[in-house]
Coordinates of C-alpha atoms and ligand atoms in Angstrom, one line a residue:
M1 CA -72.1 15.0 -6.6
V2 CA -69.4 17.0 -8.2
I3 CA -69.7 17.7 -11.9
F4 CA -66.4 18.6 -13.6
G5 CA -67.3 20.4 -16.9
A6 CA -70.3 22.0 -15.2
A7 CA -70.7 24.7 -17.9
G8 CA -70.3 22.3 -20.8
D9 CA -72.8 20.9 -23.3
L10 CA -73.1 17.4 -21.8
T11 CA -74.0 18.8 -18.3
K12 CA -76.7 21.0 -19.9
R13 CA -78.1 18.6 -22.4
L14 CA -78.1 15.4 -20.4
V15 CA -76.8 15.3 -16.9
V16 CA -78.9 18.1 -15.4
P17 CA -82.2 17.1 -17.2
A18 CA -81.5 13.5 -15.9
L19 CA -81.1 14.8 -12.4
Y20 CA -84.3 16.8 -12.7
N21 CA -86.1 13.6 -13.8
L22 CA -84.6 11.8 -10.8
A23 CA -85.8 14.6 -8.6
C24 CA -89.3 14.4 -10.1
A25 CA -89.3 10.7 -9.3
K26 CA -88.1 11.4 -5.8
L27 CA -85.0 9.3 -6.3
L28 CA -82.5 11.8 -5.0
P29 CA -81.9 11.9 -1.2
E30 CA -83.0 14.9 0.8
S31 CA -79.3 15.6 1.7
F32 CA -78.3 15.6 -2.0
A33 CA -76.0 18.5 -3.1
I34 CA -74.2 19.3 -6.3
T35 CA -71.0 21.2 -6.8
G36 CA -70.3 22.2 -10.4
V37 CA -66.7 22.9 -11.4
D38 CA -65.6 24.6 -14.5
L39 CA -63.3 27.3 -15.9
A40 CA -66.0 29.8 -16.8
D41 CA -66.5 32.7 -14.4
L42 CA -70.1 32.1 -13.2
S43 CA -72.1 32.9 -10.1
D44 CA -74.4 30.2 -8.7
D45 CA -77.4 32.1 -10.2
A46 CA -75.9 32.4 -13.6
W47 CA -75.0 28.7 -13.6
H48 CA -78.6 27.8 -12.7
Q49 CA -80.0 30.0 -15.4
S50 CA -77.7 28.6 -18.0
L51 CA -79.1 25.1 -17.2
A52 CA -82.8 26.0 -16.9
G53 CA -83.3 26.7 -20.6
M54 CA -82.1 23.2 -21.7
T55 CA -84.0 21.4 -19.0
Q56 CA -87.2 23.3 -20.0
Q57 CA -86.7 22.4 -23.6
F58 CA -86.1 18.8 -22.7
V59 CA -89.3 18.6 -20.7
K60 CA -91.2 20.1 -23.6
S61 CA -89.9 17.5 -25.9
G62 CA -91.6 14.8 -23.9
E63 CA -95.2 13.7 -24.3
Q64 CA -96.5 14.8 -20.9
D65 CA -97.8 18.2 -20.2
G66 CA -94.4 19.7 -21.2
Q67 CA -94.1 22.1 -18.2
L68 CA -91.1 22.3 -15.9
N69 CA -92.2 21.5 -12.4
Q70 CA -91.0 24.7 -10.7
D71 CA -91.1 23.2 -7.2
V72 CA -88.8 20.3 -8.2
W73 CA -86.5 22.6 -10.2
N74 CA -86.2 24.9 -7.1
W75 CA -85.5 21.9 -4.9
L76 CA -82.7 20.9 -7.3
V77 CA -81.1 24.3 -7.8
S78 CA -81.2 25.1 -4.1
R79 CA -78.7 22.3 -3.8
M80 CA -76.4 23.3 -6.7
S81 CA -73.4 25.6 -6.2
Y82 CA -70.7 26.5 -8.6
L83 CA -66.9 26.6 -8.2
R84 CA -64.7 28.2 -10.7
G85 CA -61.5 26.3 -11.3
D86 CA -58.9 25.1 -13.8
L87 CA -58.9 21.3 -13.9
N88 CA -55.1 21.2 -14.3
D89 CA -54.5 23.4 -11.2
P90 CA -54.0 21.5 -7.9
A91 CA -55.5 24.6 -6.1
T92 CA -58.9 23.8 -7.7
Y93 CA -59.0 20.5 -5.9
E94 CA -58.0 22.1 -2.6
N95 CA -60.8 24.6 -3.0
L96 CA -63.2 21.8 -3.8
K97 CA -62.1 19.9 -0.8
S98 CA -62.8 22.8 1.5
K99 CA -66.1 23.4 -0.1
L100 CA -67.1 19.8 0.3
S101 CA -66.0 19.7 3.9
D102 CA -68.0 22.9 4.6
L103 CA -71.0 21.1 3.2
D104 CA -70.3 18.1 5.3
N105 CA -69.9 20.2 8.4
Q106 CA -73.2 22.0 7.8
R107 CA -74.8 18.5 7.7
G108 CA -72.7 17.4 10.7
T109 CA -71.7 14.2 9.0
G110 CA -69.4 12.8 6.3
A111 CA -70.8 12.1 2.9
N112 CA -70.5 9.9 -0.2
Y113 CA -69.0 11.7 -3.2
L114 CA -69.8 11.0 -6.8
F115 CA -67.4 12.7 -9.2
Y116 CA -68.8 13.1 -12.7
L117 CA -66.2 13.8 -15.4
A118 CA -68.3 15.6 -18.0
V119 CA -65.2 16.9 -19.6
A120 CA -63.1 16.3 -22.8
D121 CA -61.3 13.0 -22.7
R122 CA -57.8 14.6 -22.4
F123 CA -58.8 15.5 -18.9
F124 CA -59.9 12.0 -17.7
G125 CA -56.5 10.8 -16.5
S126 CA -55.3 14.1 -15.0
V127 CA -58.6 14.8 -13.1
V128 CA -58.4 11.3 -11.5
E129 CA -54.8 11.9 -10.6
H130 CA -55.7 15.2 -8.9
L131 CA -58.5 13.4 -7.1
G132 CA -55.9 11.0 -5.8
Q133 CA -53.3 13.7 -4.9
S134 CA -55.8 15.8 -3.0
Q135 CA -57.2 12.6 -1.2
L136 CA -60.6 13.5 -2.6
G137 CA -60.8 10.1 -4.2
C138 CA -60.0 8.2 -0.9
E139 CA -62.9 6.2 0.5
K140 CA -63.1 6.6 4.3
D141 CA -65.4 6.0 7.2
Q142 CA -67.6 3.8 5.1
H143 CA -68.2 6.7 2.7
W144 CA -67.8 5.9 -0.9
R145 CA -66.0 7.9 -3.6
R146 CA -67.1 7.0 -7.2
V147 CA -65.9 8.4 -10.5
V148 CA -68.0 8.5 -13.6
I149 CA -66.0 8.7 -16.8
E150 CA -67.5 9.6 -20.1
K151 CA -66.6 8.5 -23.6
P152 CA -64.4 8.3 -25.6
F153 CA -62.3 6.0 -23.3
G154 CA -59.1 5.9 -25.3
H155 CA -58.4 6.4 -28.9
D156 CA -57.1 3.0 -29.6
L157 CA -56.0 -0.1 -27.7
S158 CA -52.8 1.3 -26.3
S159 CA -54.3 4.6 -25.2
A160 CA -57.2 2.8 -23.6
Q161 CA -54.8 0.5 -21.7
A162 CA -52.7 3.5 -20.6
L163 CA -55.8 5.3 -19.4
N164 CA -57.0 2.3 -17.4
K165 CA -53.5 2.0 -15.9
Q166 CA -53.4 5.7 -15.0
I167 CA -56.8 5.6 -13.3
L168 CA -56.4 2.3 -11.6
A169 CA -53.1 3.5 -10.1
V170 CA -55.2 6.0 -8.1
I171 CA -58.6 4.4 -7.5
A172 CA -59.9 0.9 -7.4
E173 CA -61.9 -0.7 -10.3
T174 CA -65.0 -0.7 -8.0
Q175 CA -64.9 3.1 -7.8
V176 CA -64.8 3.6 -11.6
Y177 CA -68.0 3.9 -13.7
R178 CA -67.2 4.1 -17.4
I179 CA -70.3 5.3 -19.2
D180 CA -71.6 3.9 -22.5
H181 CA -74.8 5.8 -22.9
F182 CA -76.3 3.0 -25.1
L183 CA -76.6 1.0 -21.9
G184 CA -78.9 3.6 -20.4
K185 CA -81.4 2.9 -23.2
E186 CA -84.3 0.8 -21.9
T187 CA -84.4 -1.2 -25.1
V188 CA -80.8 -2.2 -24.7
Q189 CA -81.3 -3.2 -21.1
N190 CA -84.3 -5.2 -22.3
I191 CA -82.3 -7.5 -24.5
M192 CA -81.1 -9.4 -21.5
M193 CA -84.6 -9.7 -20.1
F194 CA -86.0 -10.7 -23.5
R195 CA -83.5 -13.5 -23.8
F196 CA -83.2 -14.7 -20.2
A197 CA -86.6 -14.0 -18.7
N198 CA -88.6 -15.8 -21.4
G199 CA -88.4 -19.5 -22.0
L200 CA -89.2 -19.3 -25.7
F201 CA -86.2 -17.7 -27.3
E202 CA -83.1 -19.0 -25.6
P203 CA -83.4 -22.6 -26.9
V204 CA -83.2 -21.3 -30.5
W205 CA -80.6 -18.6 -29.8
N206 CA -77.6 -20.4 -31.4
R207 CA -75.9 -21.6 -34.5
D208 CA -78.4 -24.5 -34.9
R209 CA -81.3 -22.1 -35.6
I210 CA -79.8 -18.7 -36.4
D211 CA -78.5 -18.0 -39.9
H212 CA -76.9 -14.6 -39.3
V213 CA -77.4 -11.4 -37.3
Q214 CA -77.5 -7.8 -38.7
I215 CA -76.9 -4.9 -36.3
T216 CA -77.6 -1.5 -37.7
V217 CA -76.9 1.9 -36.0
A218 CA -78.0 4.4 -38.6
E219 CA -78.2 8.1 -38.1
T220 CA -79.5 10.9 -40.2
V221 CA -77.5 13.6 -38.5
G222 CA -74.1 14.6 -39.9
V223 CA -71.1 15.6 -37.8
E224 CA -72.8 18.9 -36.9
R225 CA -70.5 21.1 -34.9
R226 CA -68.1 18.3 -34.1
G227 CA -66.0 18.3 -37.2
G228 CA -62.8 18.8 -35.2
F229 CA -63.5 15.8 -33.0
Y230 CA -64.8 13.6 -35.8
E231 CA -61.7 14.2 -38.0
K232 CA -59.6 12.6 -35.2
T233 CA -62.2 9.9 -34.6
G234 CA -64.3 8.6 -37.5
A235 CA -67.3 6.3 -37.4
L236 CA -65.3 3.2 -36.4
R237 CA -63.8 4.6 -33.3
D238 CA -66.8 6.7 -32.4
M239 CA -69.4 3.9 -32.5
V240 CA -68.0 0.4 -32.9
P241 CA -65.9 -0.7 -29.9
N242 CA -68.4 0.9 -27.6
H243 CA -72.0 1.3 -28.6
V244 CA -72.2 -1.3 -31.4
F245 CA -70.2 -3.9 -29.4
Q246 CA -72.6 -3.4 -26.4
L247 CA -75.3 -4.6 -28.8
V248 CA -73.2 -7.4 -30.0
A249 CA -72.4 -8.5 -26.4
M250 CA -76.0 -8.3 -25.3
T251 CA -77.0 -10.4 -28.2
A252 CA -74.2 -13.0 -28.1
M253 CA -73.4 -13.4 -24.4
E254 CA -74.1 -16.5 -22.4
A255 CA -76.6 -16.4 -19.6
P256 CA -74.7 -15.0 -16.5
N257 CA -74.9 -16.9 -13.2
S258 CA -76.8 -13.9 -11.7
F259 CA -77.6 -10.3 -12.6
S260 CA -74.8 -9.1 -10.4
A261 CA -72.6 -6.5 -12.1
D262 CA -69.6 -8.7 -12.3
A263 CA -71.4 -11.8 -13.5
V264 CA -73.0 -9.8 -16.3
R265 CA -69.8 -8.0 -17.3
S266 CA -67.8 -11.2 -17.3
E267 CA -70.1 -12.8 -19.8
K268 CA -70.1 -9.7 -21.9
A269 CA -66.4 -9.5 -21.9
K270 CA -66.2 -13.2 -22.9
A271 CA -68.5 -12.6 -25.9
I272 CA -66.3 -9.7 -27.2
E273 CA -63.1 -11.7 -26.5
A274 CA -64.5 -14.5 -28.7
I275 CA -64.7 -12.2 -31.8
H276 CA -62.0 -13.2 -34.3
I277 CA -59.2 -10.8 -34.5
C278 CA -58.5 -10.2 -38.2
S279 CA -55.2 -10.2 -40.0
P280 CA -54.7 -7.3 -42.5
E281 CA -55.8 -9.6 -45.4
E282 CA -59.0 -10.5 -43.5
V283 CA -59.6 -6.9 -42.7
N284 CA -59.7 -6.2 -46.4
C285 CA -62.4 -8.7 -47.1
T286 CA -64.5 -8.3 -43.9
T287 CA -64.7 -4.6 -43.5
V288 CA -65.8 -1.6 -45.6
R289 CA -65.9 2.1 -45.0
G290 CA -67.7 5.1 -46.5
Q291 CA -67.9 8.8 -46.4
Y292 CA -71.0 10.9 -47.2
G293 CA -71.1 13.4 -50.0
P294 CA -73.8 16.0 -50.6
G295 CA -77.4 14.7 -50.8
E296 CA -80.8 15.2 -49.3
I297 CA -82.3 14.4 -45.9
G298 CA -86.0 14.7 -45.4
G299 CA -86.3 16.6 -48.7
Q300 CA -83.7 19.2 -47.6
P301 CA -80.3 19.4 -49.4
V302 CA -77.4 18.8 -47.1
Q303 CA -73.7 19.2 -47.6
G304 CA -71.1 16.5 -47.9
Y305 CA -68.7 15.6 -45.0
R306 CA -65.8 17.3 -46.6
E307 CA -67.8 20.6 -46.7
E308 CA -68.7 20.5 -43.0
P309 CA -67.0 23.0 -40.6
D310 CA -63.5 22.0 -39.3
V311 CA -63.3 19.1 -41.8
S312 CA -60.4 18.9 -44.3
P313 CA -61.6 19.3 -48.0
D314 CA -59.8 16.0 -48.8
S315 CA -60.5 14.2 -45.6
Q316 CA -60.1 10.4 -45.6
V317 CA -62.1 10.0 -42.4
E318 CA -64.9 7.5 -42.6
T319 CA -68.5 8.4 -41.6
Y320 CA -69.7 4.9 -42.3
A321 CA -68.3 1.5 -41.3
A322 CA -69.6 -2.0 -41.9
L323 CA -67.9 -5.2 -40.6
K324 CA -68.5 -8.9 -40.7
L325 CA -67.6 -10.4 -37.3
S326 CA -67.1 -14.0 -36.5
I327 CA -67.7 -15.0 -32.9
E328 CA -65.6 -18.0 -32.3
N329 CA -67.3 -19.9 -29.6
W330 CA -69.6 -23.0 -29.2
R331 CA -72.8 -21.0 -29.6
W332 CA -72.0 -18.8 -32.6
S333 CA -69.4 -20.7 -34.7
G334 CA -70.3 -20.2 -38.4
V335 CA -73.0 -17.5 -37.7
P336 CA -71.8 -14.1 -39.1
F337 CA -72.6 -10.9 -37.2
Y338 CA -72.8 -8.1 -39.7
I339 CA -72.7 -4.7 -38.2
R340 CA -73.0 -1.2 -39.8
T341 CA -73.1 2.3 -38.6
G342 CA -73.1 5.6 -40.4
K343 CA -74.1 9.2 -40.4
R344 CA -76.4 10.9 -42.9
L345 CA -78.2 7.7 -43.8
S346 CA -81.8 7.6 -45.0
Q347 CA -83.3 7.0 -41.6
R348 CA -82.4 7.1 -37.9
K349 CA -82.6 3.5 -36.9
T350 CA -80.9 1.2 -34.4
Q351 CA -81.9 -2.4 -34.8
I352 CA -80.8 -5.9 -34.1
A353 CA -82.2 -8.2 -36.8
I354 CA -81.8 -11.9 -36.4
K355 CA -82.4 -14.2 -39.3
F356 CA -83.4 -17.7 -38.6
K357 CA -82.6 -20.7 -40.7
E358 CA -85.0 -21.7 -43.4
T359 CA -87.2 -24.8 -43.3
P360 CA -86.5 -27.7 -45.6
A361 CA -88.3 -26.8 -48.8
A362 CA -89.3 -30.3 -49.7
L363 CA -92.8 -30.2 -48.1
L364 CA -93.8 -27.2 -50.3
R365 CA -92.4 -28.4 -53.6
N366 CA -95.7 -29.0 -55.3
T367 CA -97.3 -25.7 -54.2
Q368 CA -97.0 -22.2 -55.5
V369 CA -94.6 -21.4 -52.7
Q370 CA -91.3 -21.0 -54.3
S371 CA -89.2 -20.5 -51.2
P372 CA -90.8 -19.8 -47.8
A373 CA -89.8 -16.4 -46.4
P374 CA -87.3 -16.7 -43.6
N375 CA -88.2 -15.8 -40.1
W376 CA -86.7 -12.6 -38.7
L377 CA -86.7 -11.4 -35.2
L378 CA -86.3 -7.6 -35.0
L379 CA -85.2 -5.9 -31.8
R380 CA -85.9 -2.2 -32.5
I381 CA -83.7 -0.2 -30.2
Q382 CA -84.7 3.2 -31.4
P383 CA -86.9 4.8 -32.6
N384 CA -90.3 3.0 -32.5
E385 CA -88.9 0.9 -29.7
G386 CA -90.3 -2.6 -29.8
I387 CA -89.8 -6.2 -31.0
A388 CA -91.2 -7.7 -34.1
L389 CA -91.3 -11.3 -35.4
E390 CA -91.7 -11.8 -39.1
F391 CA -93.0 -15.1 -40.4
G392 CA -95.0 -16.6 -43.3
A393 CA -98.8 -17.3 -43.1
K394 CA -101.1 -19.0 -45.7
V395 CA -102.9 -16.5 -47.8
P396 CA -106.6 -17.4 -47.5
G397 CA -107.9 -19.1 -50.6
P398 CA -108.0 -22.4 -52.4
T399 CA -104.3 -22.4 -53.6
M400 CA -101.3 -22.7 -51.3
R401 CA -99.7 -19.3 -51.2
L402 CA -97.6 -17.8 -48.5
G403 CA -97.8 -14.1 -47.3
D404 CA -95.2 -12.3 -45.1
V405 CA -96.8 -11.2 -41.8
R406 CA -95.5 -9.6 -38.6
M407 CA -96.3 -9.7 -34.9
D408 CA -95.3 -6.4 -33.5
F409 CA -94.8 -5.3 -29.9
K410 CA -94.4 -1.6 -29.3
Y411 CA -93.2 -0.3 -25.9
Q412 CA -95.4 2.7 -26.3
D413 CA -98.6 0.6 -26.4
Y414 CA -97.8 -1.2 -23.2
F415 CA -95.7 1.2 -21.1
G416 CA -96.3 4.7 -22.6
T417 CA -93.3 7.0 -23.0
A418 CA -91.8 9.4 -20.5
P419 CA -89.2 12.1 -21.3
E420 CA -86.0 10.3 -20.5
T421 CA -82.4 11.3 -21.4
G422 CA -81.2 7.7 -20.9
Y423 CA -78.8 9.0 -18.1
E424 CA -81.4 8.7 -15.3
T425 CA -80.8 5.0 -14.7
L426 CA -77.0 5.4 -15.1
I427 CA -76.7 8.2 -12.6
Y428 CA -79.1 6.4 -10.2
D429 CA -77.1 3.1 -10.5
V430 CA -73.8 4.9 -9.6
M431 CA -75.5 6.2 -6.5
I432 CA -76.7 2.8 -5.4
G433 CA -73.4 1.2 -6.5
D434 CA -74.7 -1.0 -9.2
A435 CA -72.1 -1.2 -12.0
T436 CA -73.9 -3.6 -14.3
L437 CA -74.5 -1.0 -16.9
F438 CA -70.9 0.3 -16.9
Q439 CA -67.9 -0.9 -18.7
R440 CA -65.2 -2.7 -16.8
A441 CA -61.6 -2.2 -17.8
D442 CA -61.5 -5.6 -19.6
N443 CA -64.7 -4.9 -21.5
I444 CA -63.2 -1.7 -22.9
E445 CA -59.9 -3.3 -23.8
A446 CA -61.6 -6.3 -25.5
G447 CA -63.5 -4.0 -27.8
W448 CA -60.4 -2.1 -28.8
R449 CA -58.5 -5.3 -29.4
V450 CA -60.9 -6.3 -32.1
V451 CA -61.0 -2.8 -33.7
Q452 CA -57.2 -2.1 -33.6
P453 CA -56.2 -4.2 -36.6
I454 CA -58.9 -2.5 -38.6
I455 CA -57.7 0.9 -37.7
D456 CA -54.1 -0.1 -38.6
T457 CA -55.0 -1.7 -41.9
W458 CA -57.3 1.2 -43.0
N459 CA -54.5 3.7 -42.1
S460 CA -52.0 1.9 -44.1
K461 CA -54.1 1.7 -47.3
I462 CA -54.1 4.0 -50.2
P463 CA -56.8 6.7 -50.0
E464 CA -60.3 5.6 -50.7
A465 CA -62.4 7.2 -53.4
F466 CA -64.4 9.2 -50.9
P467 CA -67.1 10.4 -50.8
N468 CA -68.7 7.1 -51.8
Y469 CA -72.3 7.5 -50.7
K470 CA -74.8 10.3 -51.0
A471 CA -76.3 11.7 -47.9
G472 CA -79.8 10.4 -47.3
T473 CA -79.1 7.0 -48.9
Q474 CA -78.5 3.4 -47.5
G475 CA -74.7 3.8 -47.4
P476 CA -71.9 2.8 -49.9
D477 CA -72.3 0.1 -52.5
C478 CA -69.3 -1.8 -51.0
A479 CA -71.4 -2.5 -47.9
N480 CA -73.9 -4.4 -50.1
E481 CA -71.0 -6.3 -51.7
L482 CA -69.8 -7.3 -48.3
L483 CA -73.0 -9.3 -47.7
A484 CA -73.5 -10.4 -51.3
R485 CA -70.2 -12.4 -51.0
D486 CA -72.1 -14.6 -48.4
Q487 CA -75.4 -14.5 -50.5
H488 CA -77.0 -12.2 -47.9
T489 CA -78.5 -8.8 -48.2
W490 CA -78.9 -6.0 -45.7
R491 CA -82.4 -5.3 -44.5
P492 CA -83.4 -1.9 -45.8
I493 CA -82.9 1.1 -43.5
E494 CA -86.5 2.3 -43.5
Ligands
BG6_1 C1 -72.2 9.3 -29.5 C2 -71.4 9.5 -30.7 O1 -71.5 8.5 -28.5 O2 -73.4 8.6 -29.8 C3 -72.2 10.3 -31.7 O3 -70.2 10.3 -30.4 C4 -73.5 9.6 -32.0 O4 -71.5 10.5 -32.9 C5 -74.3 9.3 -30.7 O5 -74.3 10.5 -32.8 C6 -75.5 8.4 -31.0 O6 -76.2 8.3 -29.8 P1 -77.8 8.3 -29.8 O7 -78.2 8.1 -28.4 O8 -78.2 9.6 -30.4 O9 -78.2 7.1 -30.7

């Protein structure tokens, strides 16, 4: 495994702790070796030390005994060496090539290479080109070469298309693993199992029985030290065509013919391709955006977005976006999918809430039940991972009254929790060549195609009266108006 960006944050926070977890689970082969490449001048030892702290911290955050297993850590670092190099310099790839061939010679055999691009997106295309020019990306003698590409994949439709073109001119689609870390979350993977491995839900999973769907990805964090990145990105680009659309696709897709990577990814692509592409007029009435001002989170005062480091004091960048999507296919015609995502909201909560159609009220007309409560199915992605079903039950007593009750499954109760970064499955899947949880070129472009007219229309509009929601609240009022127009209300973020 070659990690480009070996001294960076992503490597420290996620990639190496995930490799440590894989090593603990004995899922790395004995002949495994890692070469870290970065510009920083580091010895092997200094590199290892810079990684140990974060892995230690990560292990402590879990619910097990919180101790780094020193034997496993030693096993891992004894396989990790560092190579200093500039990613834009062809010499770096020549040096890498000779380092890898030394490793192969020591082993006496060729090897598979996994190239992990834990680098800023501006490097994605050029690193892949260098891998091509140096022949490092060429598969040979039945040994594979796979390239993992992080997010963001493109900044809009045309840049995503250009990046796909640049990459696919050098390596084949089967060698590319575009990461969306939401797909590493167990609860996201479970959506497919829940729908297709249980006989109960699929027959009601359509426009006949479902009234509408609400998908919420709410965060309490602000932009932290990423003001510079966020000013060029905003909530829509940062979250919607990737993470939120993965949740939409998992919820809306048809059953694939099998769980093979291409069968699943084709169905997901079809679901996203069925989303109506809005005209500018439609964008105005089906989308809203917001930006947080100062407020309070967990009883602590927090500053507004415009006061964050590296953010312009009159920034027009949105930290909240809500959209009404129409999926124009046989299953979902007429069933709105409302999605919202934002920073500095009242709670951290990612949830898919499905509202079922109500019963005919006639039967209850001479009772005290005014209107029976609708049934909601709640897929809690994070935190408190689980699934709940809300329905009405008769309140005990001589009169006919209805109370709202809930059946609640919590992952923790059945399966416990292990400290996981979410990257374990993804890295393991790359090694075994299972691309199910990775985005194919068409999946990525389908997402951008829906979002592009929203970006264009928002950019062409007069400035918004930002900030329009207080940090620590449920988001801007205009998001409530979006649903009120359809006589719906958001479920509270709590
Ligand atoms: C990242 C976004 O892709 O996902 C961040 O760039 C966001 O802005 C993060 O905070 C959310 O991921 P998670 O796993 O914390 O829900």
